Coordinates of C-alpha atoms in Angstrom, one line a residue:
M11 CA 147.0 17.4 135.7
R12 CA 145.4 15.0 133.4
P13 CA 141.3 16.0 133.6
E14 CA 139.7 13.2 132.8
S15 CA 142.6 10.3 132.7
T16 CA 142.2 8.4 135.8
R17 CA 144.7 5.4 136.4
N18 CA 142.7 2.8 138.4
L19 CA 145.3 1.8 141.4
F20 CA 145.1 -1.7 141.1
R21 CA 145.1 -1.9 136.9
S22 CA 148.4 -2.6 135.0
T23 CA 150.2 -3.4 138.5
P24 CA 150.8 -6.2 141.0
T25 CA 148.4 -5.8 143.9
A26 CA 150.6 -3.9 146.0
L27 CA 150.4 -0.3 146.5
L28 CA 153.5 2.2 146.1
L29 CA 154.0 4.3 149.3
G30 CA 156.6 7.4 149.5
L31 CA 157.2 7.5 153.1
A32 CA 159.8 10.3 154.8
I33 CA 160.6 10.7 158.4
S34 CA 161.7 14.0 159.1
F35 CA 162.6 17.0 161.6
P36 CA 159.7 18.3 163.9
T37 CA 158.0 21.5 162.9
H38 CA 156.7 24.7 164.9
A39 CA 152.7 23.2 163.9
Q40 CA 153.5 19.5 164.9
V41 CA 155.5 19.9 168.5
A42 CA 154.0 23.6 169.3
S43 CA 154.9 23.1 173.0
S44 CA 159.0 23.1 171.9
P45 CA 159.5 24.3 168.8
K46 CA 162.9 24.1 167.3
T47 CA 164.5 27.3 165.9
L48 CA 166.1 26.4 162.4
T49 CA 169.1 27.5 161.7
D50 CA 171.4 28.6 158.2
A51 CA 173.4 25.7 159.3
D52 CA 170.2 23.4 159.3
Y53 CA 168.8 24.4 155.9
A54 CA 172.6 24.2 154.2
H55 CA 172.8 20.7 155.4
A56 CA 169.1 20.1 154.4
E57 CA 170.3 21.6 150.7
K58 CA 173.3 19.5 150.7
F59 CA 171.2 16.6 149.6
M60 CA 169.1 18.1 146.6
G61 CA 169.9 16.7 143.5
Y62 CA 171.9 19.8 142.1
N63 CA 174.4 19.0 144.9
V64 CA 174.4 15.3 145.1
N65 CA 174.3 14.0 141.6
P66 CA 177.6 15.4 140.1
L67 CA 178.9 13.4 143.1
V68 CA 177.9 9.8 141.4
D69 CA 180.7 8.9 139.4
H70 CA 180.5 6.5 136.2
A71 CA 176.6 7.0 136.3
I72 CA 176.0 6.9 132.5
Q73 CA 173.1 7.0 129.9
P74 CA 174.1 5.3 126.6
A75 CA 172.5 5.8 123.2
W76 CA 173.1 3.7 120.2
T77 CA 173.7 5.1 116.7
G78 CA 171.8 4.0 113.7
S79 CA 174.9 1.5 112.8
D80 CA 174.8 -0.5 116.3
L81 CA 177.5 1.7 118.2
V82 CA 177.0 3.0 121.8
W83 CA 178.3 6.1 123.1
Y84 CA 177.9 7.9 126.7
R85 CA 179.4 10.4 128.6
D86 CA 181.5 9.2 131.3
S87 CA 182.0 11.6 134.6
D88 CA 183.6 11.5 137.7
A89 CA 186.2 13.9 139.6
A90 CA 188.6 14.6 137.0
G91 CA 186.0 15.8 134.5
S92 CA 183.7 14.0 131.5
R93 CA 184.4 12.1 128.5
F94 CA 183.3 10.4 125.9
I95 CA 183.4 6.9 125.3
V96 CA 182.2 4.6 122.1
F97 CA 181.5 0.8 122.7
D98 CA 181.4 -1.6 119.4
P99 CA 179.5 -4.6 120.5
V100 CA 181.1 -6.6 117.4
K101 CA 184.8 -5.8 117.9
L102 CA 184.2 -5.7 121.6
T103 CA 185.9 -2.7 121.9
K104 CA 185.8 0.7 124.0
E105 CA 187.8 3.8 123.0
P106 CA 187.3 7.5 123.1
A107 CA 184.6 8.7 120.7
F108 CA 187.0 11.3 119.8
D109 CA 190.5 13.0 120.8
H110 CA 188.9 15.1 123.6
R111 CA 192.4 17.3 123.6
K112 CA 192.6 18.6 119.9
L113 CA 188.8 18.6 119.6
A114 CA 188.9 21.2 122.8
A115 CA 191.7 23.2 121.0
A116 CA 189.8 23.1 117.6
L117 CA 186.4 24.1 119.1
S118 CA 188.0 26.6 121.2
E119 CA 189.1 28.3 117.9
A120 CA 185.9 27.9 116.2
A121 CA 183.6 29.1 118.7
G122 CA 186.0 32.2 119.9
H123 CA 185.6 30.5 123.7
T124 CA 188.5 28.5 125.5
Y125 CA 187.4 25.2 126.4
E126 CA 189.2 22.4 128.6
A127 CA 189.2 18.6 127.5
N128 CA 187.5 17.3 130.4
K129 CA 184.9 20.2 130.8
L130 CA 183.5 20.2 127.2
P131 CA 180.1 22.4 127.2
F132 CA 178.0 19.8 125.7
R133 CA 176.1 16.0 127.0
E134 CA 175.1 14.9 123.6
I135 CA 177.1 13.8 120.5
E136 CA 175.9 12.4 117.4
L137 CA 178.4 10.4 115.2
S138 CA 178.0 10.3 111.5
A139 CA 177.2 7.5 109.5
D140 CA 180.9 7.1 108.2
G141 CA 181.9 7.3 111.8
Q142 CA 184.4 10.0 111.2
S143 CA 183.0 13.1 112.4
V144 CA 181.4 13.9 115.5
S145 CA 178.3 16.6 116.0
F146 CA 176.8 18.5 118.9
R147 CA 175.1 21.6 120.2
I148 CA 176.0 24.5 122.0
G149 CA 173.4 26.9 122.9
R150 CA 172.1 28.3 119.4
R151 CA 175.0 26.8 117.2
R152 CA 175.8 23.0 116.0
F153 CA 179.2 22.5 115.3
E154 CA 180.9 19.3 113.6
C155 CA 184.5 18.2 114.1
D156 CA 186.3 15.3 112.8
R157 CA 186.9 12.3 115.6
A158 CA 190.7 13.0 115.4
G159 CA 190.2 16.7 116.6
N160 CA 191.7 18.4 113.8
K161 CA 189.1 21.0 113.0
C162 CA 185.6 22.1 114.2
A163 CA 183.1 23.9 112.0
A164 CA 180.1 25.7 113.2
T165 CA 176.9 26.5 111.9
E166 CA 173.8 28.4 113.0
F167 CA 170.2 26.7 113.6
A168 CA 166.9 28.0 114.9
E169 CA 166.5 25.8 118.4
G170 CA 162.8 25.1 119.1
P171 CA 161.5 27.2 121.9
P172 CA 159.7 26.3 124.9
T173 CA 156.7 24.2 123.7
G174 CA 154.5 24.1 126.7
F175 CA 154.9 22.8 130.1
G176 CA 158.0 21.2 130.1
R177 CA 157.4 19.8 126.6
R178 CA 160.5 20.8 124.0
G179 CA 160.6 20.1 120.5
G180 CA 160.9 21.6 117.0
N181 CA 158.2 22.6 115.3
E182 CA 158.8 20.5 112.1
V183 CA 159.0 16.5 111.7
A184 CA 161.0 15.4 109.0
S185 CA 160.1 12.7 106.6
P186 CA 161.4 9.5 106.5
D187 CA 163.7 10.2 103.2
K188 CA 165.0 13.5 105.1
K189 CA 163.9 15.3 102.1
L190 CA 160.9 17.3 103.2
V191 CA 159.6 18.7 106.7
A192 CA 156.4 19.3 107.6
F193 CA 155.1 22.4 109.6
I194 CA 152.0 24.6 110.6
R195 CA 151.7 27.8 109.4
D196 CA 148.5 29.8 110.1
Y197 CA 146.7 26.6 111.2
N198 CA 147.4 24.9 108.0
L199 CA 149.9 22.1 107.0
W200 CA 152.9 23.1 104.9
V201 CA 155.6 20.9 103.8
R202 CA 159.2 22.3 102.9
E203 CA 161.9 20.8 100.6
V204 CA 165.2 20.8 102.8
A205 CA 167.4 21.2 99.6
T206 CA 165.9 24.0 98.1
R207 CA 163.6 25.6 101.1
K208 CA 160.9 25.3 98.6
E209 CA 157.4 25.6 100.7
T210 CA 153.8 24.1 99.6
Q211 CA 150.8 24.7 101.4
L212 CA 149.0 21.6 101.7
S213 CA 146.0 22.4 103.3
T214 CA 143.6 25.4 102.9
D215 CA 140.8 25.5 105.3
G216 CA 142.6 25.4 108.5
I217 CA 141.2 28.4 110.8
K218 CA 141.9 29.7 114.4
D219 CA 140.6 26.9 116.8
F220 CA 140.0 24.1 114.2
S221 CA 143.9 23.8 112.7
Y222 CA 145.4 20.8 111.3
A223 CA 148.1 18.7 113.6
L224 CA 147.6 21.0 116.3
D225 CA 149.2 19.7 119.6
N226 CA 147.0 20.3 122.5
A227 CA 145.6 18.3 125.2
G228 CA 144.9 21.1 127.5
W229 CA 147.2 20.0 130.4
T230 CA 150.0 19.9 127.9
K231 CA 150.8 21.4 124.2
S232 CA 153.6 22.5 122.2
D233 CA 154.1 24.2 118.8
R234 CA 155.2 20.8 116.6
P235 CA 152.9 19.2 114.5
I236 CA 151.3 16.0 115.2
L237 CA 151.2 13.9 112.3
M238 CA 152.7 10.5 110.8
W239 CA 154.5 10.3 107.8
S240 CA 154.2 7.3 105.3
P241 CA 157.0 5.4 104.8
D242 CA 157.4 6.3 101.1
S243 CA 157.4 10.2 102.0
K244 CA 154.7 10.8 99.9
K245 CA 151.6 11.0 102.4
I246 CA 150.8 12.6 105.9
A247 CA 148.3 11.2 108.1
T248 CA 147.0 13.6 110.7
F249 CA 143.7 16.0 112.0
Q250 CA 142.0 18.8 111.9
D251 CA 141.2 20.0 115.5
D252 CA 138.0 21.0 116.3
Q253 CA 138.4 23.3 119.6
R254 CA 135.8 26.1 118.8
N255 CA 133.8 24.9 121.2
V256 CA 136.2 24.1 124.4
G257 CA 136.5 26.4 126.8
N258 CA 139.7 28.7 127.8
M259 CA 142.2 28.5 130.1
Y260 CA 144.1 31.3 131.5
L261 CA 147.9 31.8 133.2
V262 CA 149.6 34.8 134.2
E263 CA 153.2 34.8 134.2
T264 CA 154.6 37.2 136.3
R265 CA 157.7 39.1 135.7
V266 CA 159.9 42.4 136.3
G267 CA 157.4 44.8 134.6
H268 CA 154.2 44.0 132.9
P269 CA 152.5 40.7 133.6
V270 CA 152.0 38.5 130.5
L271 CA 148.7 36.8 130.2
Q272 CA 148.3 33.2 128.5
Q273 CA 145.4 32.0 127.0
W274 CA 144.6 28.4 125.5
K275 CA 142.0 26.1 125.2
Y276 CA 141.7 23.4 127.7
P277 CA 138.6 20.9 128.4
L278 CA 137.6 20.1 132.1
P279 CA 135.9 17.6 133.7
G280 CA 132.6 17.5 133.0
D281 CA 132.4 20.1 130.1
E282 CA 129.8 19.6 127.6
S283 CA 132.7 20.3 124.6
V284 CA 136.1 18.9 124.5
A285 CA 138.6 18.9 121.5
M286 CA 137.1 16.5 118.5
L287 CA 139.5 15.4 115.9
Q288 CA 138.9 14.9 112.3
R289 CA 141.3 12.2 110.9
V290 CA 142.8 13.0 107.3
I291 CA 145.4 11.9 104.9
L292 CA 147.2 14.7 102.9
D293 CA 149.2 14.0 99.4
V294 CA 152.0 15.8 99.3
E295 CA 152.4 15.5 95.6
T296 CA 149.0 16.6 94.7
Q297 CA 147.8 18.7 97.9
K298 CA 145.0 16.3 98.5
V299 CA 143.1 16.6 101.6
V300 CA 141.5 13.0 102.0
R301 CA 139.1 12.8 105.0
L302 CA 138.4 9.5 106.6
Q303 CA 135.0 8.1 106.6
L304 CA 134.2 8.2 110.3
P305 CA 132.5 11.1 112.7
P306 CA 135.1 13.3 114.7
E307 CA 136.6 11.8 117.4
P308 CA 137.6 12.8 121.2
H309 CA 141.4 14.0 121.5
R310 CA 142.2 10.7 123.1
S311 CA 144.7 8.1 123.3
T312 CA 145.1 4.3 124.7
L313 CA 147.6 5.8 127.1
C314 CA 146.0 9.3 128.5
D315 CA 144.4 12.4 127.0
D316 CA 146.7 13.6 124.7
V317 CA 147.3 12.0 121.4
A318 CA 151.2 12.5 121.5
C319 CA 151.2 10.1 124.8
G320 CA 154.6 8.5 124.6
S321 CA 155.2 8.9 121.1
S322 CA 158.7 9.6 119.8
S323 CA 160.0 12.6 117.4
D324 CA 161.6 9.8 115.1
P325 CA 159.7 10.2 111.7
A326 CA 160.3 6.5 111.5
E327 CA 158.0 6.0 114.8
G328 CA 156.2 9.1 114.5
N329 CA 154.8 11.2 117.2
W330 CA 151.2 10.2 116.8
T331 CA 150.0 7.6 119.5
D332 CA 148.1 4.8 118.2
V333 CA 148.7 5.6 114.4
Q334 CA 150.9 3.0 112.3
W335 CA 150.8 2.8 108.3
S336 CA 151.0 -0.3 106.3
P337 CA 154.6 -0.8 104.9
D338 CA 153.5 -0.1 101.5
S339 CA 152.0 3.3 102.4
T340 CA 148.5 2.3 101.4
R341 CA 146.7 1.6 104.5
L342 CA 146.8 3.4 107.7
I343 CA 145.8 1.1 110.9
F344 CA 144.9 3.2 114.1
V345 CA 142.9 3.4 117.5
S346 CA 140.1 5.3 118.2
T347 CA 139.3 6.1 122.0
S348 CA 136.0 7.1 123.7
R349 CA 136.0 10.0 125.7
D350 CA 135.7 7.8 129.1
H351 CA 138.5 5.2 128.0
K352 CA 135.7 2.5 128.2
Q353 CA 135.8 1.7 124.3
E354 CA 138.5 1.1 122.0
T355 CA 138.4 0.2 118.2
L356 CA 141.3 -0.9 115.8
R357 CA 140.5 0.6 112.3
I358 CA 141.8 0.6 109.0
A359 CA 141.5 3.1 106.5
D360 CA 142.3 3.4 102.8
A361 CA 144.9 6.1 102.1
A362 CA 143.3 6.6 98.6
T363 CA 139.5 6.6 99.4
G364 CA 139.3 7.7 103.0
A365 CA 137.3 4.3 103.4
V366 CA 137.3 3.1 107.3
H367 CA 136.2 -0.5 108.6
D368 CA 136.4 -1.9 111.9
V369 CA 138.5 -4.8 112.8
M370 CA 138.4 -5.2 116.5
E371 CA 136.6 -3.4 119.5
E372 CA 137.4 -4.0 123.3
K373 CA 135.1 -2.5 126.0
V374 CA 135.8 -2.4 130.0
A375 CA 134.3 -1.3 132.5
T376 CA 136.8 0.9 134.2
Q377 CA 139.2 2.2 131.7
Y378 CA 141.5 1.0 129.2
E379 CA 145.4 1.8 129.3
S380 CA 147.5 0.2 126.8
G381 CA 150.9 -0.1 128.7
Q382 CA 153.2 2.4 130.4
G383 CA 154.9 4.4 128.7
S384 CA 154.2 3.6 124.8
A385 CA 151.2 1.9 123.4
N386 CA 151.6 -1.8 123.4
W387 CA 149.5 -2.9 120.3
R388 CA 151.3 -3.5 116.9
A389 CA 149.7 -4.4 113.7
L390 CA 151.6 -6.6 111.5
P391 CA 150.5 -6.4 107.7
D392 CA 153.0 -8.7 106.2
S393 CA 151.4 -11.6 108.2
N394 CA 147.8 -10.2 108.5
E395 CA 148.0 -10.1 112.3
F396 CA 148.4 -7.6 115.3
I397 CA 149.3 -7.9 118.6
W398 CA 146.8 -6.2 121.4
Y399 CA 147.3 -5.6 125.0
S400 CA 144.2 -6.3 127.3
E401 CA 143.8 -6.7 131.1
R402 CA 140.7 -9.1 130.4
S403 CA 142.8 -11.5 133.2
K404 CA 142.7 -8.6 135.6
W405 CA 146.7 -8.6 134.8
G406 CA 147.8 -6.5 131.6
H407 CA 149.1 -9.2 128.7
L408 CA 149.7 -9.3 125.0
Y409 CA 147.4 -11.2 122.8
L410 CA 147.5 -12.1 118.9
Y411 CA 144.9 -11.5 116.5
D412 CA 144.0 -12.0 112.9
L413 CA 143.7 -8.5 111.2
S414 CA 141.3 -9.5 108.7
T415 CA 138.7 -11.0 111.1
G416 CA 139.7 -9.3 114.1
Q417 CA 139.2 -13.0 116.1
L418 CA 141.6 -14.0 118.7
K419 CA 144.3 -16.5 117.6
N420 CA 146.1 -17.1 121.1
P421 CA 147.3 -15.5 124.0
I422 CA 151.1 -14.5 124.0
T423 CA 151.8 -13.7 127.7
S424 CA 150.1 -15.0 130.6
G425 CA 150.1 -15.4 134.5
D426 CA 149.9 -13.5 137.8
W427 CA 152.6 -10.2 136.9
V428 CA 152.1 -7.4 134.3
V429 CA 153.3 -6.6 131.0
T430 CA 154.3 -3.1 131.0
R431 CA 156.3 -1.9 127.6
L432 CA 156.5 -3.9 124.3
L433 CA 159.6 -2.7 123.0
R434 CA 160.1 -5.1 119.7
V435 CA 158.5 -7.2 117.6
D436 CA 160.9 -9.5 115.3
E437 CA 158.1 -10.4 112.8
K438 CA 160.8 -12.8 110.7
A439 CA 161.4 -14.9 113.9
R440 CA 157.9 -14.3 115.4
M441 CA 159.5 -13.2 118.7
V442 CA 158.3 -10.6 121.0
Y443 CA 160.5 -8.4 123.4
F444 CA 158.9 -6.8 126.3
L445 CA 159.1 -5.6 129.9
A446 CA 157.1 -6.6 132.8
D447 CA 156.9 -6.3 136.4
G448 CA 156.1 -8.7 138.9
R449 CA 157.1 -12.2 137.5
E450 CA 160.2 -13.0 139.2
P451 CA 159.8 -14.9 142.7
G452 CA 161.3 -13.3 146.0
N453 CA 161.7 -9.9 144.1
N454 CA 160.3 -6.4 144.8
P455 CA 157.1 -6.7 142.7
Y456 CA 157.8 -3.8 140.9
F457 CA 161.2 -4.5 139.9
T458 CA 161.2 -4.3 135.7
H459 CA 163.0 -7.2 133.9
F460 CA 163.3 -7.6 130.1
Y461 CA 161.8 -10.8 128.4
R462 CA 161.0 -12.2 125.4
V463 CA 158.6 -15.0 123.8
G464 CA 157.1 -16.4 120.5
F465 CA 154.2 -15.0 118.9
D466 CA 152.5 -18.8 120.3
G467 CA 153.5 -17.9 123.7
Q468 CA 156.0 -20.3 124.0
G469 CA 159.6 -20.0 125.1
L470 CA 159.4 -17.0 127.6
T471 CA 162.9 -16.4 128.4
L472 CA 164.3 -13.8 131.4
L473 CA 166.8 -11.5 129.7
T474 CA 167.9 -9.9 132.7
P475 CA 168.6 -11.9 135.4
E476 CA 169.8 -9.7 138.1
K477 CA 167.8 -8.9 141.4
A478 CA 167.2 -5.3 140.3
N479 CA 165.1 -3.1 138.5
H480 CA 166.1 -2.6 134.8
Q481 CA 166.4 0.0 131.9
V482 CA 166.8 -1.3 128.8
T483 CA 167.6 0.4 125.4
L484 CA 167.4 -1.6 122.2
S485 CA 169.8 -0.9 119.2
H486 CA 168.4 0.0 115.7
S487 CA 169.0 -3.5 114.6
G488 CA 167.7 -5.4 117.8
D489 CA 170.6 -7.5 117.9
Y490 CA 171.8 -6.0 121.3
F491 CA 170.5 -4.0 123.9
V492 CA 172.1 -1.9 127.0
D493 CA 170.8 -2.8 130.6
T494 CA 171.3 -0.4 133.4
F495 CA 170.5 -2.0 136.5
S496 CA 170.3 -1.0 139.8
Q497 CA 167.9 -0.9 143.2
P498 CA 167.2 1.9 145.0
D499 CA 169.7 1.6 147.3
A500 CA 172.3 -0.1 145.2
P501 CA 174.2 1.9 142.1
P502 CA 174.0 1.3 139.0
V503 CA 175.6 -1.2 136.9
T504 CA 175.4 -0.4 132.9
V505 CA 176.2 -4.1 130.6
V506 CA 175.6 -4.3 126.8
R507 CA 174.0 -8.0 125.8
Q508 CA 172.9 -9.7 122.8
S509 CA 169.5 -9.9 121.8
D510 CA 169.3 -13.6 123.3
G511 CA 170.5 -12.1 127.0
K512 CA 174.0 -13.1 126.7
L513 CA 176.4 -10.7 128.4
L514 CA 179.2 -9.2 126.3
A515 CA 180.7 -6.5 128.3
T516 CA 180.2 -4.0 131.3
L517 CA 180.3 -0.6 130.0
E518 CA 180.5 1.2 133.8
K519 CA 180.0 0.5 137.5
A520 CA 178.6 4.1 139.4
D521 CA 180.7 4.7 142.3
L522 CA 179.3 6.5 145.1
T523 CA 182.6 7.1 147.1
R524 CA 182.2 10.8 146.7
L525 CA 178.8 10.8 147.4
K526 CA 179.1 9.2 150.9
A527 CA 182.0 11.1 151.9
A528 CA 179.6 14.4 151.7
G529 CA 177.1 12.6 154.5
W530 CA 174.7 11.1 151.9
K531 CA 173.2 7.7 153.4
P532 CA 171.1 5.4 151.0
V533 CA 167.0 5.6 151.0
Q534 CA 165.8 2.5 153.0
P535 CA 163.1 0.2 150.9
I536 CA 160.4 -0.8 153.2
T537 CA 157.5 -3.1 153.2
V538 CA 154.3 -2.9 155.3
K539 CA 151.0 -3.9 155.5
A540 CA 147.9 -2.5 154.3
R541 CA 144.7 -1.6 156.3
D542 CA 143.5 -5.2 155.2
G543 CA 146.6 -6.5 157.2
V544 CA 147.3 -8.7 154.4
T545 CA 148.5 -6.6 151.1
D546 CA 152.1 -5.7 151.2
L547 CA 153.0 -1.9 150.5
Y548 CA 156.2 -1.1 148.7
G549 CA 157.9 2.0 149.7
L550 CA 161.0 4.0 150.3
M551 CA 162.0 5.5 153.8
F552 CA 164.3 8.9 154.3
V553 CA 165.4 9.1 157.6
P554 CA 167.5 12.3 159.1
T555 CA 171.5 11.9 157.8
N556 CA 171.8 12.7 161.5
L557 CA 169.3 10.6 163.0
N558 CA 169.2 10.5 167.0
P559 CA 167.9 7.4 167.7
K560 CA 167.2 8.4 171.2
K561 CA 164.5 10.6 169.6
K562 CA 161.1 10.6 168.4
Y563 CA 160.5 12.1 164.9
P564 CA 157.0 12.5 163.2
I565 CA 156.3 10.7 160.0
I566 CA 155.7 12.6 156.5
N567 CA 153.6 10.3 154.4
H568 CA 154.4 11.4 150.8
I569 CA 152.2 10.7 148.2
Y570 CA 150.5 11.9 145.0
P571 CA 146.9 11.5 145.2
G572 CA 146.0 10.1 142.1
P573 CA 144.6 7.9 141.3
Q574 CA 147.6 6.4 139.7
A575 CA 150.3 3.4 140.1
G576 CA 152.0 5.1 142.8
S577 CA 154.3 8.0 144.3
V578 CA 157.6 5.8 144.5
G579 CA 158.0 6.1 140.8
S580 CA 161.0 4.5 139.1
W581 CA 162.8 2.0 141.6
S582 CA 166.1 2.4 140.0
F583 CA 168.9 3.9 142.0
A584 CA 168.4 8.0 142.3
A585 CA 171.0 10.2 144.3
A586 CA 168.1 12.4 145.0
R587 CA 164.3 12.0 144.5
G588 CA 163.2 15.2 144.3
D589 CA 163.1 17.1 148.1
A590 CA 162.6 14.0 149.9
Q591 CA 165.9 13.5 151.8
A592 CA 166.6 17.3 151.9
L593 CA 162.9 17.4 153.8

């Protein structure tokens, strides 16, 4: 669904192609001479392996999250139900996040509905800054309870509606100091004081199809504003999105009764006009709109045809890809992307005047792409440097530049392997932390590992040594990280490590006992040769759980015809990958 964004198959990846393969029952069309009649039992057997049936049978598979005070919380489930756990990496203690029995009783009284301690109706929690209370959402209500479980209180809240093609989110963006929220009303940008509810209109010239902060890439859209608050919470960087000459897309939503027609702006390949952004900076105190002194730009990012690709809703990180404020809130540093993604320009704007100067430009013959999941560049104003991602060596790597002159200082990473995601830059220690594929010999080249290296390219260190695919989440301080590692046919293990890779504790090891008892069998990782007889192709093969080795079966080659990096997706363990095993 990305009309003008294509991913070259052999860019940003090792030289092997991902393949998803499935072996399945013959169909009527395939074996017309001897058609097989499918029974209710056949369909029931297949449905047993859909995700909604197999995922609940995996015990102790967790998704940990960090609190702002560097504690880890997670929801642990098994046949007996679920419970919430908190781990302290300093004290190396693991304990219940709250008294489940007492909280269930207090919540039942507050909500007017009976809940059981091991079947609480929420999956995510938020610990208070002082660690004394826990909050969560149930439907359209938010509850806060003390961790002892003695009392729960409910507050109403307006949950954000579905905001377009699977993307959800509220329609307000909070300032870093949490005192203001920004939102769109009548095509203009407004702010509201959280304490007093006082509203102030920041822009006045927004009109239909020429709105401020609009989130619409055509193939994905939402009601949230796209913007970047300054660190001092006094300015907002955003854009006025000119869609007036863009063609319309229509979608008919069928339902009982009259259908509903949706209409929105959606540029298609070859269209003369696409959405064009006019970058602006709004002063919250004076309501002054400063337009950056450069021509309108295509609705693009270094990641895809969406300015919010891979972005965060955290105001500290912003929800606008390729935009970064200087720490003193006086300069805006951003990257402009051409419509065809072949030219990238790093620029700096003066927040007071809108004056812009170009720092560095990179042109490519195919398509520039700055990473996988998030943009892999960072401006470092304090040291007058910036980190840039490039595939100039035919492998995606990081480079250190001078922010004033745009001159290359030195490569940070190099070799026949690919950096996939820049996770942390420690400016004080001059250390970079990143994910990469294809560096470890004897490994599946698509397994992701976590590394660190100095700004000067020295001291490259592997932080996740297990031969597996690693999913890493850093603590807010950067002193610790959670590492969940697994293989497609091996269940996940979740551990906590220090930033230097030292193992602190194992949180949980997933248990497949109940899953296997239900007749489930693991997928088979395979390696085959490409048509050239040289290139290795890495894939997954699914066979019927009741395979008869004396019979012949047709092969279904299950691919997503990109171009893109491949069809396997994540190489981590999954009890179900779509309907592949059911098929």
